[in-house]
XYZ file of C-alpha atoms in Angstrom:
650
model
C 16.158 291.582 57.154
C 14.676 294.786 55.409
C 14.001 296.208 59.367
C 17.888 296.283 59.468
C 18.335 298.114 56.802
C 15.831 300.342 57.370
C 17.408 301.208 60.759
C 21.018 301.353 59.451
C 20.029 304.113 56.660
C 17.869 305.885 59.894
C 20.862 306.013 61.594
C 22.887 307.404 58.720
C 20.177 310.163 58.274
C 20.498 311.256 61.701
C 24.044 311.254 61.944
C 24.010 314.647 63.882
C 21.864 313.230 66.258
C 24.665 311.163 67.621
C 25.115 311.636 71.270
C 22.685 314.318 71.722
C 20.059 314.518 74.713
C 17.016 315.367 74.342
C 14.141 315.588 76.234
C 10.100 315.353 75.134
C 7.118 317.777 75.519
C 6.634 316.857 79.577
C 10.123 317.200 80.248
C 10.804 313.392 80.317
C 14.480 312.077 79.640
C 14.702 310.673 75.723
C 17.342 307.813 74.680
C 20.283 309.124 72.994
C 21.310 307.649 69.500
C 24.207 306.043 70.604
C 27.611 306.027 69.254
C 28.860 302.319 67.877
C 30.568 299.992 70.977
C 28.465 302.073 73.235
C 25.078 301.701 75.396
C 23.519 303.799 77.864
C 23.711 303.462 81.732
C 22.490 304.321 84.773
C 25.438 305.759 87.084
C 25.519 306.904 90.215
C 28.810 307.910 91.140
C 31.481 310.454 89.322
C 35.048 310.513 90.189
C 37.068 313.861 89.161
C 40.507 313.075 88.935
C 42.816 314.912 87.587
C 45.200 314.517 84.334
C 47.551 312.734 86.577
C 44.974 310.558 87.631
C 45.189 311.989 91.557
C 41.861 311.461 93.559
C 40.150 314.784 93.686
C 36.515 314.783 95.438
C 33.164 312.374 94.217
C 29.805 313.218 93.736
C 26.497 311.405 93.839
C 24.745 312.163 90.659
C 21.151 313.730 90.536
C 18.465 311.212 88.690
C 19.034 313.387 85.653
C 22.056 313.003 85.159
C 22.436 309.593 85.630
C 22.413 308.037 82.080
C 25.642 307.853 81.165
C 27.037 306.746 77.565
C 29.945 304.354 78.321
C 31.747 301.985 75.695
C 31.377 298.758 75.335
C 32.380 295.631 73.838
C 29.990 292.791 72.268
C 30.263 290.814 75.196
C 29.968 293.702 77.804
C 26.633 294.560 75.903
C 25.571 291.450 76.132
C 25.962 290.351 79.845
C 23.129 289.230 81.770
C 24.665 287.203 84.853
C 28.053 286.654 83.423
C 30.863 288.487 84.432
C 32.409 290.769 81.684
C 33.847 293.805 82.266
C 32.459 296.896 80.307
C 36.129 299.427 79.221
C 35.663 302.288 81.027
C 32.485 302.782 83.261
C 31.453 299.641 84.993
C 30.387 298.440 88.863
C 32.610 298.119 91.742
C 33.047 294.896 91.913
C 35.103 295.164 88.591
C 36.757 298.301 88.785
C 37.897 298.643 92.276
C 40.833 296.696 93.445
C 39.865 296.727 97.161
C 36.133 295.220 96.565
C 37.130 291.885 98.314
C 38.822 293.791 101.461
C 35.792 295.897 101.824
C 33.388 293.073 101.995
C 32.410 292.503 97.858
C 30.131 289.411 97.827
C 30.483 289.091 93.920
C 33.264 287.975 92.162
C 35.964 290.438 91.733
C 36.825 291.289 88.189
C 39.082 294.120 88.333
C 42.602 292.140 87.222
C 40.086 291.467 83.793
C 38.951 295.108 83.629
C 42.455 296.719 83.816
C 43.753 294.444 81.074
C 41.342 295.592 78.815
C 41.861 298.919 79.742
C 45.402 298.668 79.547
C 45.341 297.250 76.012
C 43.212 300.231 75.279
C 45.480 302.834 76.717
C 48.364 301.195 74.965
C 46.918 300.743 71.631
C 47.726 303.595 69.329
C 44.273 305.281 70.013
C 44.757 305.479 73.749
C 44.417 309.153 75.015
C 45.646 310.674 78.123
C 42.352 311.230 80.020
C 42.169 307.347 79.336
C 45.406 306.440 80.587
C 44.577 309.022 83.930
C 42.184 306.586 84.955
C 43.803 304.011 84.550
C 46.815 305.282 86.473
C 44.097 306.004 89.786
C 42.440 302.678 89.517
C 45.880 300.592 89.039
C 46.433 302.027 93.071
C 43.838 299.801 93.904
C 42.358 302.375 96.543
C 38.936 303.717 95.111
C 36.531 302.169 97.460
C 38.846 303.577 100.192
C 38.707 307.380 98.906
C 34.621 307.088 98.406
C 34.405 306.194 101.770
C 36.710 308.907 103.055
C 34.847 311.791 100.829
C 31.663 310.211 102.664
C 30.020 308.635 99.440
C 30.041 304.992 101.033
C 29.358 303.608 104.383
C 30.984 301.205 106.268
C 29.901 299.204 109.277
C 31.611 298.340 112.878
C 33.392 295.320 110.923
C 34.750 297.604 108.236
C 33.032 296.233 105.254
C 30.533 297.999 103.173
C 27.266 298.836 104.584
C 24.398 296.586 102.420
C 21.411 297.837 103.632
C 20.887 301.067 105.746
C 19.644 300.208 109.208
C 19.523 303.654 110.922
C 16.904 306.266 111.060
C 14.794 306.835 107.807
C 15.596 310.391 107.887
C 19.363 309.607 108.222
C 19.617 307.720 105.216
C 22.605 308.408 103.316
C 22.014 309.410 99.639
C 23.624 306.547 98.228
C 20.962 304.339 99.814
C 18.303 306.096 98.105
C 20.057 306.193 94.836
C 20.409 303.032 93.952
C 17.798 300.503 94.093
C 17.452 297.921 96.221
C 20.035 300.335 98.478
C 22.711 298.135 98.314
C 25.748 300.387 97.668
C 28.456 297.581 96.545
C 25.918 297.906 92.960
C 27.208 301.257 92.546
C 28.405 302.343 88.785
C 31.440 304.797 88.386
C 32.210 307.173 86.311
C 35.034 309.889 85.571
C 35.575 313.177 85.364
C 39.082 314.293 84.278
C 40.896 317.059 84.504
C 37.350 319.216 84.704
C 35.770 317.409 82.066
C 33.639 314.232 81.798
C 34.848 311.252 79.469
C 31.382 310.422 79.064
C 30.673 313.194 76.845
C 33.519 313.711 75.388
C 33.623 312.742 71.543
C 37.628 312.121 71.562
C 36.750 309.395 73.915
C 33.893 307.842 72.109
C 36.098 307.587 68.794
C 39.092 306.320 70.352
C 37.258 303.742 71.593
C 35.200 302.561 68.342
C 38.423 302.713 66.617
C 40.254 300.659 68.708
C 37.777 297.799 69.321
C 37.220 297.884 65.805
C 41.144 297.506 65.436
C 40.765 294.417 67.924
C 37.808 292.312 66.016
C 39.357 289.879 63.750
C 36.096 288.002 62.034
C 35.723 289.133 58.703
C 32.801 288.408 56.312
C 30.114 289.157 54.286
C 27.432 291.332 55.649
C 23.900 290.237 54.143
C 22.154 293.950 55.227
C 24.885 296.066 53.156
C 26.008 293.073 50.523
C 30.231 293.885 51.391
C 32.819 292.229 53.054
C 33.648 293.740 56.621
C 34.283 292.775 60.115
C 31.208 290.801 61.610
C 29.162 290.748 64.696
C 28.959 287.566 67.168
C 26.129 289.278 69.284
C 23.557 291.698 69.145
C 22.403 294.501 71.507
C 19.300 294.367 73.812
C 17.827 297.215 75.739
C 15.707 297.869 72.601
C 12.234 298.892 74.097
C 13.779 299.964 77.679
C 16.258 300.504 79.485
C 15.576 297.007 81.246
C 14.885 295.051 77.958
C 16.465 291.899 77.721
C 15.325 290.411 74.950
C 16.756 290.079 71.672
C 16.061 290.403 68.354
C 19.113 288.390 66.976
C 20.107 285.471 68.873
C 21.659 282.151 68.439
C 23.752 281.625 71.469
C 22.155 277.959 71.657
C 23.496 275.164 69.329
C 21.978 272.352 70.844
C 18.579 270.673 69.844
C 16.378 272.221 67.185
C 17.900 275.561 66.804
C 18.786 275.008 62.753
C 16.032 273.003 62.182
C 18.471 270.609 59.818
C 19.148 273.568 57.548
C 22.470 274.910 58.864
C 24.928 273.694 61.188
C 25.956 276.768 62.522
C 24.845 280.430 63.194
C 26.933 281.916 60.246
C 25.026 280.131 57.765
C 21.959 281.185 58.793
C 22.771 285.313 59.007
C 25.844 286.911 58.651
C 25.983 290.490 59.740
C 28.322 293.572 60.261
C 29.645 294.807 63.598
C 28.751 298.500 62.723
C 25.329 297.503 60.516
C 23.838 295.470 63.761
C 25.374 298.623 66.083
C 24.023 301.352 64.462
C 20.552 299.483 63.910
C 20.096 298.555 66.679
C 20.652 302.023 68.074
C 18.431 303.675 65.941
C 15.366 301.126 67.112
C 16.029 302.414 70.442
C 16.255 305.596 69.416
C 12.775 306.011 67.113
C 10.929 303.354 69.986
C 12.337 306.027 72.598
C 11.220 309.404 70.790
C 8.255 307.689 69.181
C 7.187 304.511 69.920
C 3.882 303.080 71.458
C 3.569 300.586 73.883
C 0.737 298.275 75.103
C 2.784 296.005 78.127
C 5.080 294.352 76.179
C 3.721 295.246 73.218
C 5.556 298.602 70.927
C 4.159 299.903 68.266
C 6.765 301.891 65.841
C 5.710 303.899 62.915
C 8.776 306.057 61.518
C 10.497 307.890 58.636
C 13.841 307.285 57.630
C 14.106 311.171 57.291
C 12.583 311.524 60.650
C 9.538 313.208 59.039
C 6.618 313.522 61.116
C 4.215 310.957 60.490
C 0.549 310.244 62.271
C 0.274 308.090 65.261
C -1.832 304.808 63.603
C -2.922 304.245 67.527
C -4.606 307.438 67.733
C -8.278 308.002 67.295
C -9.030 311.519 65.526
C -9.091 313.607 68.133
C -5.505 312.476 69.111
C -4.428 312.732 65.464
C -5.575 316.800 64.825
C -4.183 317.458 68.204
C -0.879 316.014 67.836
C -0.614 317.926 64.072
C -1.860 321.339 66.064
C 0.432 321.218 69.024
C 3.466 320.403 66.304
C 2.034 323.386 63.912
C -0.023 325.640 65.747
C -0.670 328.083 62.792
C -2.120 325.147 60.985
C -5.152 327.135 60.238
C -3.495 330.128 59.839
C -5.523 332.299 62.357
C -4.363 335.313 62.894
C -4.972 335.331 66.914
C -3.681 332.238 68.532
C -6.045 332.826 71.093
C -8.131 330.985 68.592
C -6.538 327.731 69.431
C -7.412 327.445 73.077
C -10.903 326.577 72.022
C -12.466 323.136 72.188
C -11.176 321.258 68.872
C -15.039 319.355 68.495
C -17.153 322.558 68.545
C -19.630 320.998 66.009
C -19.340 318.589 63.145
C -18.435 321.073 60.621
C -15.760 322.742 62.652
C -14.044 319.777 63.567
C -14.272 318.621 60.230
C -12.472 321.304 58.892
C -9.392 320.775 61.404
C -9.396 317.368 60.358
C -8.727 318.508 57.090
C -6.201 320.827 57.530
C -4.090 318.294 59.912
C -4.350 315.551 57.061
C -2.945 318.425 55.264
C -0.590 319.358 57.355
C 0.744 315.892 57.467
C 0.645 315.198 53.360
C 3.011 318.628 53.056
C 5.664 316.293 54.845
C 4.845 313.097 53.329
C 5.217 312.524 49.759
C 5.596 309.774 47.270
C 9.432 309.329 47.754
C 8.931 309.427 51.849
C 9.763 305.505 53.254
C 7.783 305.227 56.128
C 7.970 301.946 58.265
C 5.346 300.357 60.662
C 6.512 297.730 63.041
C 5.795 295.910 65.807
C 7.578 294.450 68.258
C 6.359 291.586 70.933
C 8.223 289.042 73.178
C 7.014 285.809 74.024
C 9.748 285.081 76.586
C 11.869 287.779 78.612
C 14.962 286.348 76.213
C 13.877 286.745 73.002
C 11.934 289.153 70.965
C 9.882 288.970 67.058
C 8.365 291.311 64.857
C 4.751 290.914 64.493
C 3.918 293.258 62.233
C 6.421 294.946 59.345
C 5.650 296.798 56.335
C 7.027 299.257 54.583
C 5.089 302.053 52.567
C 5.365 305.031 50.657
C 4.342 308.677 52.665
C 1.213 309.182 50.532
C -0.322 306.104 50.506
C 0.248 305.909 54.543
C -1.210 308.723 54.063
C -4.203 307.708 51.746
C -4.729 304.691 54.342
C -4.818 306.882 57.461
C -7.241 309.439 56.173
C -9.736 306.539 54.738
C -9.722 305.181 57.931
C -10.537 308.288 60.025
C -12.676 309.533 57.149
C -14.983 306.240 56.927
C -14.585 304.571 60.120
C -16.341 307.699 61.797
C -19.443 308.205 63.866
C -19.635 311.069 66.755
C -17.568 309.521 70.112
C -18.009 310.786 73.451
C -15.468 308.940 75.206
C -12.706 311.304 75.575
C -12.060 313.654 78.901
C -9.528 316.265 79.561
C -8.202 318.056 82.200
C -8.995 321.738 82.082
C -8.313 324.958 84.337
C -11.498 326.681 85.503
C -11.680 329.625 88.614
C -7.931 328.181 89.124
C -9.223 324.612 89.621
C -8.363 321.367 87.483
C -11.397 319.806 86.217
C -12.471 316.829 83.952
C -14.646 317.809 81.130
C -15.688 315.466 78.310
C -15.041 316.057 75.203
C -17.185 314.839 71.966
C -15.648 314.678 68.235
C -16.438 312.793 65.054
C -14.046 310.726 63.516
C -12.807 306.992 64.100
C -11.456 305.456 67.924
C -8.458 304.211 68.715
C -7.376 300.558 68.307
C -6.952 300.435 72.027
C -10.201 301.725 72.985
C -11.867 299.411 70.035
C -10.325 296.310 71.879
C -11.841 297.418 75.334
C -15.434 298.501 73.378
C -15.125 294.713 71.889
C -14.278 292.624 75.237
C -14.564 295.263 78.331
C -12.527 297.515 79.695
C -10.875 294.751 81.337
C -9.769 293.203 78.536
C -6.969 290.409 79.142
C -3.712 292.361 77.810
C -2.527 289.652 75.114
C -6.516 289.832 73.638
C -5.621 293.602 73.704
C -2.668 293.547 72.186
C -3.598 290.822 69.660
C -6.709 292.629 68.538
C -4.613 295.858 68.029
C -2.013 293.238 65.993
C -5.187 292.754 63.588
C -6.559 296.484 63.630
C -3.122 297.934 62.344
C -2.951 296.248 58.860
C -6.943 297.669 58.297
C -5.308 301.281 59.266
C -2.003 301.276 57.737
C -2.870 298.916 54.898
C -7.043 299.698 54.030
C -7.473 295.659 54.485
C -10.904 294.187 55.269
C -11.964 294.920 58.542
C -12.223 291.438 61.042
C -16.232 290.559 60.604
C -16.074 288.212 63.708
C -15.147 291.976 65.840
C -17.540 293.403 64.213
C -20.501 290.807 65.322
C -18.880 290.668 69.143
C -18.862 294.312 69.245
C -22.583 294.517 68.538
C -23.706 291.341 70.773
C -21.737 293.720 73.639
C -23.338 296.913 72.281
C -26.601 295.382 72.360
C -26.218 294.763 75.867
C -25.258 298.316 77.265
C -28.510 297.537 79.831
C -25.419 295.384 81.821
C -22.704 298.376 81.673
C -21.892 301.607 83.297
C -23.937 304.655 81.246
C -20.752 305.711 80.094
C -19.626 302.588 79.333
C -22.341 301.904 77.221
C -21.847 305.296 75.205
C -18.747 304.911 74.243
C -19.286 301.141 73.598
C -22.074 302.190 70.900
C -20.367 304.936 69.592
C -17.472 303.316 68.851
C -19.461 300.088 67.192
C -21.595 302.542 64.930
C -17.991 304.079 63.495
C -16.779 300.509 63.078
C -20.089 299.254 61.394
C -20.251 302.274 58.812
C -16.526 301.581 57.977
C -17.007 297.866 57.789
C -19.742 298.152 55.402
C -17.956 300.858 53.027
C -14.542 298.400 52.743
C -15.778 294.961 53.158
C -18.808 295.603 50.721
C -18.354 298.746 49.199
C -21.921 300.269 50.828
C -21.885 304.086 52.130
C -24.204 305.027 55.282
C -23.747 308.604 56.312
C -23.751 310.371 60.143
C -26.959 311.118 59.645
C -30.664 309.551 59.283
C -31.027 307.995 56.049
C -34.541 308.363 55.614
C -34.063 306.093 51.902
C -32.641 302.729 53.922
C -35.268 299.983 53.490
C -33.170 297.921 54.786
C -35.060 296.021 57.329
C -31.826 295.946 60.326
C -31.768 299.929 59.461
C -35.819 300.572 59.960
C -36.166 297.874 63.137
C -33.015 299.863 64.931
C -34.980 302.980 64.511
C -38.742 301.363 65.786
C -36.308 300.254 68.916
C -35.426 304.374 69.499
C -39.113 304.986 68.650
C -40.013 302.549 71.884
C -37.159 304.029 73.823
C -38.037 308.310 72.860
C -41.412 307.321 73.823
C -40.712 305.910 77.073
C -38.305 309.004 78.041
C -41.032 311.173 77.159
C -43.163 309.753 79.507
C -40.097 309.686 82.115
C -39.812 313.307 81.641
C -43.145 314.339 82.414
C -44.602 311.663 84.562
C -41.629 309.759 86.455
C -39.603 311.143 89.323
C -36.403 308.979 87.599
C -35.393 309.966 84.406
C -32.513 308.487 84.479
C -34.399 305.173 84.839
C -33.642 302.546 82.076
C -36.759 302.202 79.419
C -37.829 298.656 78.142
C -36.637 298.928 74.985
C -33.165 298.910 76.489
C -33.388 296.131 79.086
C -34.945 293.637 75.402
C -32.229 295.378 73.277
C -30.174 291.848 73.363
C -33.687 289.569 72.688
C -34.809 292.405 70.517
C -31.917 291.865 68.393
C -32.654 288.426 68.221
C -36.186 287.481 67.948
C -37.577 291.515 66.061
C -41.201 290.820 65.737
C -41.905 288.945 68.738
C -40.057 291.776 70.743
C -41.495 294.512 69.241
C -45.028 293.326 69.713
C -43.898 292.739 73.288
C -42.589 296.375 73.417
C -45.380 297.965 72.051
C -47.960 296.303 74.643
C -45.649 297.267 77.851
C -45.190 301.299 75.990
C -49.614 301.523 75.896
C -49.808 302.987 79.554
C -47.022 305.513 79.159
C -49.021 306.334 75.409
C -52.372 306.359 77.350
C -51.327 309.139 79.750
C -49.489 311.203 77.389
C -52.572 311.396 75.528
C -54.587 312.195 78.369
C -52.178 315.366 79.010
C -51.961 316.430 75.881
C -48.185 315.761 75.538
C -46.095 314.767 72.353
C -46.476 311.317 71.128
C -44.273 312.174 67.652
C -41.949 309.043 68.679
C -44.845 306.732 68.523
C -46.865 308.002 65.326
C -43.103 307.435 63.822
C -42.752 303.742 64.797
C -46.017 303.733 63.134
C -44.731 305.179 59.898
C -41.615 302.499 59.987
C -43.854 299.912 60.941
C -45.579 300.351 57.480
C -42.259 300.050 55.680
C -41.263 296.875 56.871
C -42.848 294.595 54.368
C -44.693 291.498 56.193
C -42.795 288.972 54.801
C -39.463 290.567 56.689
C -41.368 291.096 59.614
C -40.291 288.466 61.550
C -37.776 287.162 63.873
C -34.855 286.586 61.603
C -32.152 288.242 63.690
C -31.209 291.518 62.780
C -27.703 292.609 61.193
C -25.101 295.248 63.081
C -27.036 297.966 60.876
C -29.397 298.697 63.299
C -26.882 300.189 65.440
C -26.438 302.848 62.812
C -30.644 303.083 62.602
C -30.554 303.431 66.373
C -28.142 305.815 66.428
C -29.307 307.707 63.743
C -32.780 308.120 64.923
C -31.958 308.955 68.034
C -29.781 311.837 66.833
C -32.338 312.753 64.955
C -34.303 313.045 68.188
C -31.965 315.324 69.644
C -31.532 318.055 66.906
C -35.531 318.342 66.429
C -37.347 321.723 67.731
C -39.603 320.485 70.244
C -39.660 319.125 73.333
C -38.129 315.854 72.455
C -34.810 317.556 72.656
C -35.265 318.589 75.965
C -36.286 314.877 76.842
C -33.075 314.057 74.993
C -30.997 316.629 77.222
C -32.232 315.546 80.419
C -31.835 311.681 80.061
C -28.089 311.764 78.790
């Protein structure tokens, strides 16, 4: 149960946090690290009584300030259908007292909610803001005042209004606030004497203290080792607000729920009331501020000091951004201006950003930083597990990370932003060089429309190769360049990204799994004969887009040595005989014109180095992506027309 642990000491190290909003970067509503016997709801009602507990006025709360704190008890926490009344803030049916007269299809539970408010109020810890809403709801009239200070709407019979039937442009805002528009779901809150109980921290402790004064089971708590009172039942909400599933359940005793090994729950885990509280807030918490989720899928990486730590989901683009937008003087420019520039200039410049966020980062991160990397997944909507745990020290997170982006890198053009140009919003694409994101690396590997369990279980396997520098899966490596090798059957830009994200994953394969180096650029040393038949296949296809560029009206048109990449990968010889008779016309005529014919004298030269006894049709190995990649770049950056060829066929 280290995850518990972990959480419990998070919580302890955020302390302050407690209660506080917060809100992220786009202005989006965070959770709140919750106090213990609390959870967060959304209400739409507040009453404002005063400290006599008269009926003042109610309002219908804005969206934002509808998440509420309110106590609760194990069971309240807990409730999915059953009914159990939360202390303070609840529904209608449980706190008003004329629900039934006013046409309240559920069961009423308000005789159940004012006992346990009444054995609050009386308990030594009771307070007088308490004990004024208690004296308003005991008059049994609240449904009765709402409708009076037009918050509710009755119909000709004089019940409760369930659905709004009038004009759309009439609709009462209580309709529109709460889902579904049925108004008897409406939560309550209360506002006394000018101040809200919901934020008020003499309400929150009276509370904890007396339900803790209340829970008799005592025990030992496995997470902290010490005798103290125990927990029956653990939160949910943990990824969302609508989360029900659980990590800790046994709330079925029949069957094979102990597989023979215990005959109760309390055998199997014993755990603390505040331990399993403030754990489980803290989850919510970090998954809230920090988490990463893929459907029902989160992926949590976290320090217990709430350092900053980099995103293992990002590719390297994402990861420099993130580190610039959180320290903008990174570099240490002197005009900021600086920073409104494109991060993936060139090689070298992004390169040197790189550096300084993995910097950046390793300032925060050190040897005695605990870092944690979960995830989370459900199976069912009742139950939850943990996939994926580890825990590590900062640096060698650290040491992992930057491997990864370091050797799993190849130039990606995959990435588009939204920019402001003339005062209009427009894409533009953006190029870097560094590794891709596990996310895009599943789509690359089995299309874009990639079933989202195969998603999320090939991310499952990336993470341990990111966070932990394990072997990379050869079996994603091969089905990334069978898919590769077919870009003939994708959208162009498709088939660019697919490619540049299988060259990345090929050089990094080859440097873990068998300790080889290939490098960005041309190797013009690699005999290797996967290597030197990739580059013959961007020999055939330069050649062909030469003789697009100057002869064809469609440049755009796809050459033959695309449209036999997939045979050409299988059968070598044979296709590149077959490519080299089809390419003789398009030769002939540049010839004729006197126009470059560099790509062909090349596939000459490589021809050569192939000795005969390799030439054949063996089928080649995922390193002649990294040939055909490399050649082709190579094509590009050369000062002649090829690079214009190059230009005009992207």
């Amino acid at each position: 149960m280290s995850w518990i642990e972990r959480c419990y000491q998070t919580y302890e190290n955020n302390i302050t946090e407690v209660g506080v909003p917060s809100v992220n970067c786009l202005g989006r509503e965070l959770p709140v690290l919750l106090p213990v016997g609390h959870t967060s709801q959304k209400v739409h009602v507040e009453i404002s009584l005063t400290k006599e507990g008269k009926f003042l006025f109610a309002r219908i709360l804005r969206t934002d300030e509808m998440t509420t704190i309110i106590p609760c008890t194990e069971e309240s926490s807990a409730r999915t259908s059953g009914p159990v009344p939360h202390p303070l803030v609840d529904k209608l049916q449980y706190i008003a007292g004329d629900y039934g007269k006013y046409g309240g299809s559920k069961k009423m539970m308000w005789a159940e909610y004012l006992k346990q408010l009444r054995d609050w109020c009386n308990s030594p810890y009771g307070l007088p803001q308490v004990r004024a809403v208690l004296f308003y709801l005991e008059k049994g009239c609240l449904i009765e005042d709402l409708i009076e200070d037009g918050i509710l709407f009755i119909g000709s019979d004089g019940k409760l209004v369930k659905k709004w039937t009038g004009a759309k442009e009439e609709t009462p805002l209580i309709f529109q606030t709460i889902t579904g528009g049925d108004q008897t779901e409406a939560f309550v809150r209360f506002n006394v004497d000018g101040k809200a109980l919901s934020n008020d921290t003499m309400v929150w402790n009276s509370f904890i203290q007396y339900y803790l004064s209340i829970l008799k089971r005592e025990g030992f708590c496995y997470v902290q080792g010490r005798k103290m009172l125990l927990s029956q039942l653990s939160p949910y909400k943990i990824r969302n607000p609508g989360d029900r599933a659980k990590l800790i359940s046994s709330n079925d005793g029949t069957n094979f729920t102990y597989r023979g090994r215990f005959n109760d729950a309390e055998e199997a885990l014993s755990i603390g009331y505040e331990t399993t509280q403030k754990a489980h807030s803290a989850l919510r918490w970090l998954i809230g501020r920090q988490g990463i989720s893929i459907g029902d899928q989160t992926i949590l990486v976290w320090g217990m000091a709430d350092e900053q730590v980099p995103s293992v989901t990002e590719d390297t683009y994402g990861l420099v951004k993130d580190m610039e937008e959180d320290d903008p003087y990174l570099d240490g420019p002197e005009d900021i201006s600086e920073f409104d520039k494109p991060i993936a200039d060139t090689r070298a410049a992004f390169a040197l950003r790189f550096n300084n966020a993995i910097q950046g980062y390793r300032e925060k991160l050190t040897d005695y930083s605990q870092i944690t990397v979960m995830i989370l997944d459900s199976a069912t909507p009742g139950r939850m597990s943990i996939r994926y745990y580890r825990e590590l020290s900062g640096s060698r997170l650290m040491d992992a990370v930057e491997d990864w982006h370091r050797n799993f890198a190849w130039e990606q053009c995959y990435r588009k932003e939204q920019k402001e140009k003339k005062g209009k919003s427009v894409s533009e694409s953006i190029v870097f060089f560094g590794a891709p994101a596990p996310k895009d690396i599943a789509e690359a590997t089995y299309g874009v429309n990639v079933d989202s369990k195969l998603k999320q279980h090939t991310i499952e396997r990336l993470l341990p190769c990111i966070t932990e520098q394990r072997p990379f899966p050869r079996d994603l490596i091969r089905t990334l360049m069978y898919r590769a090798a077919n870009g003939i059957a994708m959208e162009p830009w498709e088939a660019k990204k697919t490619r540049g994200i299988a060259c990345a994953l090929v050089r990094g394969y080859y440097h873990r799994n068998k300790k080889e180096d290939f490098s960005m650029a041309l190797d013009e040393n690699c005999h290797d004969r996967s290597y030197l038949f990739g580059r013959i296949l961007a020999c055939a296809d330069q050649l062909e887009r030469t003789y697009n560029y100057y002869f064809s009206g469609d440049v755009h048109r796809p050459t033959n040595a695309l449209r036999m990449e997939t045979i050409f990968t299988q059968r070598p010889a044979k296709t590149t005989d077959r490519l080299r008779k089809k390419l003789e016309p398009y030769l002939e005529r540049l010839l004729k014109n006197n126009k470059s014919i560099y790509s062909n004298d090349l596939m000459l030269k490589l021809l050569d180095r192939i000795p005969i006894k390799e030439f054949n049709n063996d089928p080649l190995s995922e390193l002649y992506l990294l040939g055909y990649a490399s050649q082709r770049a190579e094509f590009f950056k050369k000062p002649n027309i090829d690079r214009s060829i190059d230009a005009n066929n992207e």
